[in-house]
Structures are given as C-alpha cells and as structure tokens.
Short mmCIF file of C-alpha atoms in Angstrom, two decimals:
data_model
loop_
_atom_site.label_atom_id
_atom_site.label_comp_id
_atom_site.label_asym_id
_atom_site.label_seq_id
_atom_site.Cartn_x
_atom_site.Cartn_y
_atom_site.Cartn_z
CA MET L 123 103.38 89.11 91.13
CA THR L 124 99.63 88.08 90.97
CA VAL L 125 98.45 84.58 90.52
CA GLU L 126 97.00 85.49 87.10
CA LYS L 127 100.33 86.83 85.89
CA SER L 128 102.10 83.62 87.13
CA ILE L 129 99.53 81.45 85.20
CA TYR L 130 99.95 83.54 82.07
CA ASP L 131 103.74 83.44 82.27
CA ALA L 132 103.68 79.68 82.79
CA LEU L 133 101.50 79.01 79.81
CA LYS L 134 102.33 81.59 77.17
CA GLY L 135 105.30 79.88 75.72
CA LEU L 136 103.10 76.88 74.93
CA VAL L 137 100.80 78.77 72.62
CA ALA L 138 102.72 81.78 71.25
CA ASP L 139 101.16 84.03 73.94
CA GLU L 140 97.62 83.00 73.05
CA VAL L 141 96.59 82.89 76.77
CA TYR L 142 93.53 84.73 78.00
CA PRO L 143 91.65 85.37 81.21
CA ASP L 144 87.90 84.33 81.07
CA VAL L 145 87.34 84.30 77.35
CA ALA L 146 89.39 84.31 74.10
CA PRO L 147 88.69 86.78 71.43
CA ALA L 148 87.10 85.50 68.32
CA THR L 149 90.33 86.35 66.44
CA ALA L 150 92.53 84.17 68.70
CA ALA L 151 94.84 81.86 66.80
CA LYS L 152 94.45 78.20 67.52
CA PRO L 153 95.46 76.51 69.77
CA TYR L 154 94.86 78.82 72.75
CA ILE L 155 94.40 78.57 76.44
CA VAL L 156 91.84 80.41 78.70
CA TYR L 157 92.00 80.46 82.41
CA GLN L 158 89.31 81.57 84.82
CA GLN L 159 89.07 81.74 88.58
CA ILE L 160 86.24 79.61 89.82
CA GLY L 161 86.58 80.04 93.52
CA GLY L 162 88.79 78.61 96.17
CA ILE L 163 88.85 77.76 99.80
CA ALA L 164 89.76 80.72 101.96
CA ILE L 165 92.62 80.42 104.41
CA ASN L 166 91.41 81.22 107.94
CA PHE L 167 92.99 81.28 111.36
CA LEU L 168 91.32 80.71 114.72
CA ASP L 169 92.95 83.98 115.86
CA THR L 170 90.76 86.39 113.83
CA THR L 171 93.21 89.25 114.35
CA THR L 172 95.71 87.48 112.10
CA ILE L 173 95.34 88.15 108.39
CA PRO L 174 96.76 85.41 106.13
CA SER L 175 99.63 86.51 103.97
CA LYS L 176 98.70 84.09 101.17
CA ARG L 177 95.40 83.16 99.34
CA ARG L 178 94.23 79.82 98.06
CA SER L 179 92.46 80.18 94.71
CA ARG L 180 90.90 77.71 92.29
CA PHE L 181 91.15 78.17 88.49
CA GLN L 182 89.97 76.30 85.60
CA VAL L 183 92.32 76.11 82.61
CA ALA L 184 90.83 75.37 79.19
CA VAL L 185 92.89 74.36 76.20
CA TRP L 186 91.33 74.70 72.81
CA GLY L 187 92.42 73.56 69.40
CA GLU L 188 91.47 71.85 66.16
CA THR L 189 92.19 68.14 67.04
CA ARG L 190 91.52 65.97 70.05
CA LYS L 191 95.06 64.61 69.98
CA ALA L 192 96.76 68.07 69.83
CA VAL L 193 94.52 69.38 72.63
CA ALA L 194 95.29 66.42 74.88
CA ALA L 195 99.09 66.90 74.39
CA LEU L 196 98.93 70.62 74.98
CA ALA L 197 96.77 70.09 78.10
CA ALA L 198 99.42 67.70 79.58
CA GLN L 199 102.10 70.33 78.87
CA ALA L 200 99.98 73.02 80.53
CA GLU L 201 99.57 70.78 83.59
CA ASP L 202 103.35 70.15 83.80
CA ALA L 203 104.07 73.93 83.29
CA LEU L 204 101.74 74.90 86.11
CA ARG L 205 103.16 72.27 88.44
CA ALA L 206 106.65 73.65 87.89
CA VAL L 207 105.80 77.15 89.16
CA THR L 208 107.02 76.98 92.69
CA THR L 209 105.54 80.29 93.64
CA LEU L 210 101.94 79.01 92.97
CA GLN L 211 102.19 75.87 95.04
CA THR L 212 100.00 74.13 92.45
CA THR L 213 97.65 71.43 93.38
CA VAL L 214 96.02 69.53 90.43
CA GLU L 215 92.43 69.10 91.55
CA ALA L 216 91.10 66.75 88.75
CA SER L 217 92.07 65.06 85.58
CA PRO L 218 91.14 66.85 82.38
CA VAL L 219 87.76 66.76 80.96
CA ALA L 220 87.40 66.39 77.15
CA ILE L 221 84.87 68.49 75.34
CA TYR L 222 83.80 69.47 71.84
CA GLU L 223 82.19 72.78 70.80
CA PRO L 224 80.12 72.12 67.73
CA ASP L 225 79.57 75.83 66.95
CA THR L 226 83.22 76.51 66.72
CA ARG L 227 84.27 73.00 65.77
CA LEU L 228 86.98 73.12 68.46
CA TYR L 229 88.06 70.39 70.75
CA GLY L 230 88.73 71.37 74.29
CA SER L 231 90.21 70.12 77.62
CA LEU L 232 89.09 71.53 80.97
CA GLN L 233 91.15 70.99 84.07
CA ASP L 234 90.96 72.57 87.60
CA PHE L 235 93.86 73.66 89.70
CA SER L 236 94.31 75.22 93.04
CA PHE L 237 97.11 77.70 93.89
CA ILE L 238 98.45 79.10 97.08
CA SER L 239 100.13 82.44 96.48
#
C-alpha cells in the first residue's frame, strides 16, 4: 500500500471520504482534508550498493471547515488517526498552524508529518 493510500484510509472516516491529494475540488463538502507531499529526508546508506527498502516522506495535512472550533477539533482527530497507523511510522513534525482564507471564508489548520513506509 502506498503512503498516500494509507493517509487517505486513516482520514476518510473523519470527513465522510472528503479527503483529497494536493487540492480539493470547489464542490467539496465541508469539512474536508487535503494532504500534500512537501519533501522528506532521504534514507541513505554508506554502502551505496544497498537500496533502502523504505522511504521517508514529509506531508502537510490541511483541515478546512466553517468554524475555528470545529477545525481545531478535527485537526486533533486527524493527528491521532495518523499516529495510529503503524505501517506509516508517523512522526508529528510540528503543532498545527491556524489559518483563515478570506476568499472562501474557511478556517484551516496546517500540520506537517513525516512517515516511513
């Protein structure tokens, strides 16, 4: 299973399958979650003939909704759900960052995670 599929599976039950890679469609029901890979630190060995069997990737998870309170609660649930996926070996890289998007009038929460899978 890919890391993206694992993220989707962990989060879909929180928002009735409204989980999207990179960007949500304009028709997405609120609240929704978007995840995007934002890099990661490569796993390297001194023995360059050995290829790592796992990859370390960094993702940003954005929770969007209509109230600050609802978004904060959902972001906490998303963090807990991602921590619980043992195959991802989740590391929470930072606390959530609260944002507001005036064009859509949506509240958001951004949080970075690293996964080894």
